[in-house]
Tab-separated table of C-alpha atoms in Angstrom:
chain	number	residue	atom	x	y	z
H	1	UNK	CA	61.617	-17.794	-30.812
H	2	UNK	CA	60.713	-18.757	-34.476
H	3	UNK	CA	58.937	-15.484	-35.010
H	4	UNK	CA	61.994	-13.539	-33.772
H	5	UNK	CA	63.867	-15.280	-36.040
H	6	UNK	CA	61.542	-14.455	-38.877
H	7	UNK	CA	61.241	-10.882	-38.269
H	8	UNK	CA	65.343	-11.020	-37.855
H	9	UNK	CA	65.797	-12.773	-40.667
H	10	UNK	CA	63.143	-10.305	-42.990
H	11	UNK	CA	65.160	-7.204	-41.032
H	12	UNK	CA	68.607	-8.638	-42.686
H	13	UNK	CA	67.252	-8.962	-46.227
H	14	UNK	CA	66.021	-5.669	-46.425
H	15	UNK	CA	62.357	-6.465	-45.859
H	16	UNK	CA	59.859	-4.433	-44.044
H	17	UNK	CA	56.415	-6.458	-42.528
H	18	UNK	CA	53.495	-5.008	-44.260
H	19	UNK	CA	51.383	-3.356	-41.304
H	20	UNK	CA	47.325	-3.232	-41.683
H	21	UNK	CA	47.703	0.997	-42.728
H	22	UNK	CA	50.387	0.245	-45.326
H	23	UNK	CA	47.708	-2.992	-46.846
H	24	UNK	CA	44.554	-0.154	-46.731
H	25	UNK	CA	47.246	2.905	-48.216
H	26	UNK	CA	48.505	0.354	-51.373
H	27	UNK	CA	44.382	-0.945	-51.613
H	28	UNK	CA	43.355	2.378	-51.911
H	29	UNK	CA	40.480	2.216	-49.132
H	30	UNK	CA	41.635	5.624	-47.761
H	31	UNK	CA	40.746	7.295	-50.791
H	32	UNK	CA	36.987	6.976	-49.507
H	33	UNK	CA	38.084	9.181	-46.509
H	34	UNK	CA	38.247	12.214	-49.271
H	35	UNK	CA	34.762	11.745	-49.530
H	36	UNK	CA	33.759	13.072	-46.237
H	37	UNK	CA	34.357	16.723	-46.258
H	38	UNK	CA	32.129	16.875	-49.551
H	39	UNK	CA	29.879	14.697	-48.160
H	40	UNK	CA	29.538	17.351	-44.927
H	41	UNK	CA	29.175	20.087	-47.245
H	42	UNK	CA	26.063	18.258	-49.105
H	43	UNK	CA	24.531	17.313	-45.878
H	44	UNK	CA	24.780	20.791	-44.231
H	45	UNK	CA	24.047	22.333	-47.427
H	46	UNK	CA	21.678	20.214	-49.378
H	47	UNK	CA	20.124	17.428	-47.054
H	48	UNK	CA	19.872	19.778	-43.858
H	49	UNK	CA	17.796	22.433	-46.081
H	50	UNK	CA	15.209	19.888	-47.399
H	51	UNK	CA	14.466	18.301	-44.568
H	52	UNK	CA	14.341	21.839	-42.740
H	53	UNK	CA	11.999	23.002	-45.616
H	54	UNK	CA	9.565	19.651	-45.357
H	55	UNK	CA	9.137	20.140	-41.697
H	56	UNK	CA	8.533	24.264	-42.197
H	57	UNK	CA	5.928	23.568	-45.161
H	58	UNK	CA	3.833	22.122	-42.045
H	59	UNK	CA	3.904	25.218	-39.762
H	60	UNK	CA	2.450	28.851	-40.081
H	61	UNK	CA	5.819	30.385	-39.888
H	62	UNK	CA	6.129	33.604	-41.280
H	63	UNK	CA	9.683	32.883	-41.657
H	64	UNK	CA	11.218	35.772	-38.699
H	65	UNK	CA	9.201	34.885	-35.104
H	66	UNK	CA	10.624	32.177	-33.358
H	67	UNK	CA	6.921	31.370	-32.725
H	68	UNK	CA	4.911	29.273	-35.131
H	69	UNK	CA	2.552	26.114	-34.839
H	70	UNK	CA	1.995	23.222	-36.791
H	71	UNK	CA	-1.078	22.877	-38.990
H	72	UNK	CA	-0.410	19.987	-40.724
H	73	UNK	CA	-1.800	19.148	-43.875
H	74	UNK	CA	-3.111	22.873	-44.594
H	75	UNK	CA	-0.488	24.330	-46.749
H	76	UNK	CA	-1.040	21.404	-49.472
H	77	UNK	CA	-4.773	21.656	-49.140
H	78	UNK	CA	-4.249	25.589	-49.553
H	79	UNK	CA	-1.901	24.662	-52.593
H	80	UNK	CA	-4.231	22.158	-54.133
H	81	UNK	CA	-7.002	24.305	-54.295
H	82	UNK	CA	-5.363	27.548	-55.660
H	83	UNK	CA	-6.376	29.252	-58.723
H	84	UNK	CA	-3.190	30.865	-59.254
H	85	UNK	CA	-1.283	27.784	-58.478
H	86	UNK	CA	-2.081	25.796	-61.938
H	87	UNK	CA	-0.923	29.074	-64.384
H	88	UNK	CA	2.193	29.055	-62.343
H	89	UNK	CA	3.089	25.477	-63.208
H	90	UNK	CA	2.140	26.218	-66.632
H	91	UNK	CA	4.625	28.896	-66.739
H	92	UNK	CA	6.950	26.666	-65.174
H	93	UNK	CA	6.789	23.998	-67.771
H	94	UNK	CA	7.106	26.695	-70.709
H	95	UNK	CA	10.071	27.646	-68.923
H	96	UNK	CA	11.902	24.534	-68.573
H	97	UNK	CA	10.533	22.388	-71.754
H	98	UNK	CA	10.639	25.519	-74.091
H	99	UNK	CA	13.868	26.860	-73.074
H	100	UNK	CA	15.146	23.264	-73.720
H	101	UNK	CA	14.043	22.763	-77.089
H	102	UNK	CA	14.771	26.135	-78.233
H	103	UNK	CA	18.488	25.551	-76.821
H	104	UNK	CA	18.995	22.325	-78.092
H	105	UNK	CA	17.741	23.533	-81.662
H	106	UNK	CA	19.584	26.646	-82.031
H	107	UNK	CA	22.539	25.487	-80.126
H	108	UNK	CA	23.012	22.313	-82.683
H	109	UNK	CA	22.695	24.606	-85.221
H	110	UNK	CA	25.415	26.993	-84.146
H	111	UNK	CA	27.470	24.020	-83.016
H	112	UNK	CA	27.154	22.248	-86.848
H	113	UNK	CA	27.599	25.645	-88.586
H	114	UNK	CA	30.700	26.397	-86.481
H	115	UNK	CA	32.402	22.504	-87.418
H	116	UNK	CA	33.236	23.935	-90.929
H	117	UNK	CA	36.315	24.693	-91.188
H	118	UNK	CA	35.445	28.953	-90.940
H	119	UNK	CA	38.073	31.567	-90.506
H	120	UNK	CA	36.724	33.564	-87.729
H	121	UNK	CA	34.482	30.084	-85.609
H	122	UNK	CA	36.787	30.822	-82.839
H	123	UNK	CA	35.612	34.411	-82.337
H	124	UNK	CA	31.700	33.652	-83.216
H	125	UNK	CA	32.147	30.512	-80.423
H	126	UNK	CA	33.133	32.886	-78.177
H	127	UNK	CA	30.393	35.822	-78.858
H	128	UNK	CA	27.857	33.000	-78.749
H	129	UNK	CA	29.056	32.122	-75.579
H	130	UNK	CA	29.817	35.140	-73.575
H	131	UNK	CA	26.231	35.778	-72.004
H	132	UNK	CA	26.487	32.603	-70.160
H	133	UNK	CA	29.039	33.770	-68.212
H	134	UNK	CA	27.105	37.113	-67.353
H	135	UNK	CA	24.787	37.262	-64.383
H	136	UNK	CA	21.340	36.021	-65.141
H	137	UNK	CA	20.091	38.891	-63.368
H	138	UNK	CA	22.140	41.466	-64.762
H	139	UNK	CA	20.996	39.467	-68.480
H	140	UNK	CA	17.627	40.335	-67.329
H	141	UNK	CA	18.103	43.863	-66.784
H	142	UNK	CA	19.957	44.551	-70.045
H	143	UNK	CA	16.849	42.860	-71.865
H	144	UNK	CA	14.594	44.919	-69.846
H	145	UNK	CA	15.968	47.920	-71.234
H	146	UNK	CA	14.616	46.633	-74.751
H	147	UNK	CA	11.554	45.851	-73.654
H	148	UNK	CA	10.298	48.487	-71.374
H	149	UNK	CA	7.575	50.383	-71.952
H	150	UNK	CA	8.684	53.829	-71.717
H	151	UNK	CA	11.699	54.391	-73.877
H	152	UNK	CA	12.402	50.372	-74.438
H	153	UNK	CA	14.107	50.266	-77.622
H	154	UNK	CA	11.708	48.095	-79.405
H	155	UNK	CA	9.130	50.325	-78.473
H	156	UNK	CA	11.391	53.535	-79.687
H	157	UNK	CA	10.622	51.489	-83.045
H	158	UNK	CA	7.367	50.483	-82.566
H	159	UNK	CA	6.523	54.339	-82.126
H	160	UNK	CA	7.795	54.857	-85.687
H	161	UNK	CA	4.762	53.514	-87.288
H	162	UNK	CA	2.109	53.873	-84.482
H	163	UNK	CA	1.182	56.239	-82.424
H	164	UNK	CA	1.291	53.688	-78.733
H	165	UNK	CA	3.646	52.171	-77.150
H	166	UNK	CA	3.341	48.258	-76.994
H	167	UNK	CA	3.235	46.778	-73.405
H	168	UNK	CA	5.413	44.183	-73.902
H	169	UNK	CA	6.059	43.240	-70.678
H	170	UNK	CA	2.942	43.494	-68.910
H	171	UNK	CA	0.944	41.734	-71.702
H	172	UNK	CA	0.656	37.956	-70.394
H	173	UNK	CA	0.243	36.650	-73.643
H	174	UNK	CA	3.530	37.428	-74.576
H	175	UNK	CA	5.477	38.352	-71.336
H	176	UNK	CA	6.084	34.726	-70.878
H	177	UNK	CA	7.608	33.659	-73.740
H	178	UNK	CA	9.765	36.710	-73.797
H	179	UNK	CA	11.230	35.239	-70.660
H	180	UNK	CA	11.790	32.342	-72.558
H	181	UNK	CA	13.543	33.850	-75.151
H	182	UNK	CA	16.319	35.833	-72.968
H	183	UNK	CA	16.599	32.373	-71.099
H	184	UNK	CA	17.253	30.975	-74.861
H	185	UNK	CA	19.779	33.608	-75.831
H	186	UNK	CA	21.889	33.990	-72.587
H	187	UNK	CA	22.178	29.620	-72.255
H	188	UNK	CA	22.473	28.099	-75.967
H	189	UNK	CA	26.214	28.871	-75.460
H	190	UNK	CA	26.237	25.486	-72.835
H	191	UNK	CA	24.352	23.477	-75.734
H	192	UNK	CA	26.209	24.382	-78.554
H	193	UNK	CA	29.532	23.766	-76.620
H	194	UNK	CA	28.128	20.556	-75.570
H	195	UNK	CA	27.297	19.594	-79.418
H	196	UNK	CA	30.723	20.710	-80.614
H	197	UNK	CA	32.182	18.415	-78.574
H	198	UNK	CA	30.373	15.621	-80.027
H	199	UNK	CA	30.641	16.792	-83.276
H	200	UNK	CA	34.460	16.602	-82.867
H	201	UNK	CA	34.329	13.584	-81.539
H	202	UNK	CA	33.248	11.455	-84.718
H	203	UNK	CA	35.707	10.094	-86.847
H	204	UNK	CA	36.254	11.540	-90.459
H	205	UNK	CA	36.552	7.873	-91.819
H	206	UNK	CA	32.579	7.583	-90.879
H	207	UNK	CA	31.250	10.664	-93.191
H	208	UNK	CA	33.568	9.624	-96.486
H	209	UNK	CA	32.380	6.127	-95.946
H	210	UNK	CA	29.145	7.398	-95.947
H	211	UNK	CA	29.585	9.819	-99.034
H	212	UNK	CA	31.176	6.777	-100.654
H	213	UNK	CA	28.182	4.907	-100.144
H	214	UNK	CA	26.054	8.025	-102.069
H	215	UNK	CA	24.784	9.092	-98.721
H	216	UNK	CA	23.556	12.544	-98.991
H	217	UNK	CA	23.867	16.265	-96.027
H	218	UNK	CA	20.807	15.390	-94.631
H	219	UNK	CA	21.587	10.909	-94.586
H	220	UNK	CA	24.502	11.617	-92.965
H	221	UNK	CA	23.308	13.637	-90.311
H	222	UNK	CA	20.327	11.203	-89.975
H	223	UNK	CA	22.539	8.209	-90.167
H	224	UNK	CA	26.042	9.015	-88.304
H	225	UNK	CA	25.838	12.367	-86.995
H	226	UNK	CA	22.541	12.484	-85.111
H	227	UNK	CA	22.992	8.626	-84.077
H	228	UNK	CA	26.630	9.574	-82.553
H	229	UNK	CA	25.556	13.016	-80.632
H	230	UNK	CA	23.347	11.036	-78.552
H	231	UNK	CA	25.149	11.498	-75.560
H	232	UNK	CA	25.573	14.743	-75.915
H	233	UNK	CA	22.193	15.573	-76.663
H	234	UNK	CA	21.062	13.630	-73.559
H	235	UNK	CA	22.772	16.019	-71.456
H	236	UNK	CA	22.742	19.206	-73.135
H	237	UNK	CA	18.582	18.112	-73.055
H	238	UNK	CA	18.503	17.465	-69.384
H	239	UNK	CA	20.452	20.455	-68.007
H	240	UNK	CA	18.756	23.247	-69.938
H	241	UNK	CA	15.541	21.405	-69.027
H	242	UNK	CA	16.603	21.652	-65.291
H	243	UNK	CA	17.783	25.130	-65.967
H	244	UNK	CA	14.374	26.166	-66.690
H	245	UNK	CA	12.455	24.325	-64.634
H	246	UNK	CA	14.198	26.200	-61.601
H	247	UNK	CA	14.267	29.704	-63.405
H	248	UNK	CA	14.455	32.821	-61.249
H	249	UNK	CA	16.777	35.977	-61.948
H	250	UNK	CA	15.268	36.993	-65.220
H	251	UNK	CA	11.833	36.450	-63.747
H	252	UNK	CA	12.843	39.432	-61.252
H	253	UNK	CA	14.848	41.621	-63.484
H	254	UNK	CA	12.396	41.570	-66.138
H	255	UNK	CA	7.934	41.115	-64.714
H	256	UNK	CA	8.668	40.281	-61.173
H	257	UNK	CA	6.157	37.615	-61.676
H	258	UNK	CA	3.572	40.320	-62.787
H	259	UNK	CA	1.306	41.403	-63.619
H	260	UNK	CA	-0.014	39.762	-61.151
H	261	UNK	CA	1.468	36.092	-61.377
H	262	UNK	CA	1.134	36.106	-64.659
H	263	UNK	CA	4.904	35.431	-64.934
H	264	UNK	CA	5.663	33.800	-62.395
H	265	UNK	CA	7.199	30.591	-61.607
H	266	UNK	CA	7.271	28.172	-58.977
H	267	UNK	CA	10.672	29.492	-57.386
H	268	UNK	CA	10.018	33.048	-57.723
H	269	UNK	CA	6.412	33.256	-56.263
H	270	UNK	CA	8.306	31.090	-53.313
H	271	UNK	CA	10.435	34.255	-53.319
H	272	UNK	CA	7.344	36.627	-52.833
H	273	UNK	CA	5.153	34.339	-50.890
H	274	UNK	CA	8.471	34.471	-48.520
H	275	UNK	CA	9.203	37.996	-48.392
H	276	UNK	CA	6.791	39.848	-50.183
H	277	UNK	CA	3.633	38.099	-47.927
H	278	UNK	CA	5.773	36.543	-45.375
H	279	UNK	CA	4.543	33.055	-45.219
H	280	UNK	CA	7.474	30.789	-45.009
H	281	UNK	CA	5.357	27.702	-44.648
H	282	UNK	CA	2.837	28.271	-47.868
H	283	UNK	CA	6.389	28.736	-49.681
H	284	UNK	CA	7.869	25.747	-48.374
H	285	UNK	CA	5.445	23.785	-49.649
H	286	UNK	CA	5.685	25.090	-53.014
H	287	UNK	CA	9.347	24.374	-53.194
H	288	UNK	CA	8.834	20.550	-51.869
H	289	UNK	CA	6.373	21.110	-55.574
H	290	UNK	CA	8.983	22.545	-57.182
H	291	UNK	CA	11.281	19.691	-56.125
H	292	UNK	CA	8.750	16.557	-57.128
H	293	UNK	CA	8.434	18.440	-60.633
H	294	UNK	CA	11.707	19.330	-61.379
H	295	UNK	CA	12.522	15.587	-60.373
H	296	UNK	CA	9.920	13.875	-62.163
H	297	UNK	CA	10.277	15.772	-65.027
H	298	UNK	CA	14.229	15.312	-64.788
H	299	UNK	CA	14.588	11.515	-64.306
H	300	UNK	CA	11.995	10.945	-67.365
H	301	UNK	CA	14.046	12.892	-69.642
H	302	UNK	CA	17.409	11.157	-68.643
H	303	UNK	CA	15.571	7.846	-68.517
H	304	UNK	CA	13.966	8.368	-71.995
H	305	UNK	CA	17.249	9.772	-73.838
H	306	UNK	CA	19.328	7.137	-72.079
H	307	UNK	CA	16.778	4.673	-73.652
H	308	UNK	CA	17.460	6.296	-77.061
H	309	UNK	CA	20.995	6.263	-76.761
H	310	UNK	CA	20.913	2.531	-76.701
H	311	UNK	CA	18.938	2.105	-79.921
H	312	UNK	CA	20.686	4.926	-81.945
């Protein structure tokens, strides 16, 4: 009878009870319900995969027959113990770690050349950045037209002061690193953006107080610009690292790996192990590689430059 009288007397005053859905709707604890579709997605997309790829890098599958058998630890013995396998992860790591310094370098450079105050830095930003919105593979085939052997364009030059053609791209002293350098050109756009952004993030007051203090260019990029770009740097550092690391289109468009493997790199001999040999199971276990490097190699780099953000 009380409680009536409560709820009667709450009714007449205007007052609703606060039920247990309105208490989780004003605490925000349904929020964490939006979670769940992207969390499907990740699962069906991300974990699903791995797990599949773990438990196929123990099988002979060719990757089409619904019949395989498991052979246990005989893909990684077969990886350990291949020749080809080392120059692979080689090219792998020139990928990734060159690609990311060359970035990094050229695309701070852009990024502090295009801070001055310059008539036309909105139409150089953009030129700079254009080829990272082009397909990588399509990037690769437009380089592969310089390149080439027969009619390349550098070699249309080449042939004005010798009588051969240079193989350019079948030379595997040099095929590599021109990999790395269309991986350079087409992705310092993302660095250089990512620098600008830090660059226009310090305050003015910091560089006159500096040049009041008779700090020169190259002490006040030591002392307040490089110090304050640490974040940036950090992950301008990381993702073209990762970029690299996992680099695949322009492998194709331009060597295909070749000659040979000369070229190639852990995700695109996966791709010809896998359809070019058919042995889904040897490829699987180079991508569970591919995976431990490019996560080793990954969480250093974040670790270490997180480390040196804190004692800039």
């Amino acid at each position: 009878m009380a409680e009536s009288r409560t709820v009667l007397a709450q009714t007449r005053s205007g007052k609703k009870t606060e039920t247990t859905f309105g208490r989780l709707v004003r605490s925000g604890a349904l929020l964490n319900l939006l979670y769940i579709p992207a969390l499907l997605l990740f699962f069906i997309f991300i974990f699903y995969p791995f797990f599949k790829g773990i438990k196929i890098s123990f099988t002979n599958w060719d990757g089409y027959n619904q019949d395989y058998k498991w052979i246990g630890f005989s893909n990684y013995s077969r990886m350990f113990t291949d020749p080809e396998i080392l120059k692979v992860i080689r090219n792998t790591a020139i990928y990734g770690i060159g690609s990311a310094v060359f970035q990094n370098v050229i695309g701070l450079l852009y990024a502090l050349f295009l801070n001055l105050n310059i008539r036309t830095r909105g139409l150089v930003r953009t030129v700079i950045y254009l080829p990272v919105i082009i397909s990588s593979l399509i990037m690769g085939y437009i380089w592969y037209f310089f390149f080439q052997y027969q009619g390349g364009a550098i070699n249309d030059i080449i042939l004005l002061f010798h009588d051969q053609p240079s193989n350019l791209l079948g030379d595997p002293n040099l095929n590599v690193w021109i990999i790395t350098f269309v991986n350079t050109y087409q992705y310092l756009g993302i660095a250089m953006v990512l620098y600008l952004a830090g660059l226009q993030s310090i305050p003015r007051d910091y560089y006159e107080a500096a040049t009041i203090d008779g700090a020169g260019p190259m002490q006040r990029f030591a002392h307040v610009t490089w110090p304050l770009i640490a974040p940036a740097f950090t992950v301008s550092m990381v993702l073209n690292l990762i970029g690299g690391l996992k680099l695949f289109d322009v492998i194709v468009a331009l060597t295909n790996s070749g000659p040979g493997y000369a070229s190639a790199s852990l995700s695109s001999i996966m791709y010809l192990l896998y359809f070019g040999r058919e042995d889904a199971g040897y490829a699987a276990t180079i991508g569970i590689l591919m995976f431990i490097m490019i996560s080793i190699v990954s969480i250093t780099a974040l670790l270490f430059l997180r480390k040196r953000e804190v004692n800039a």
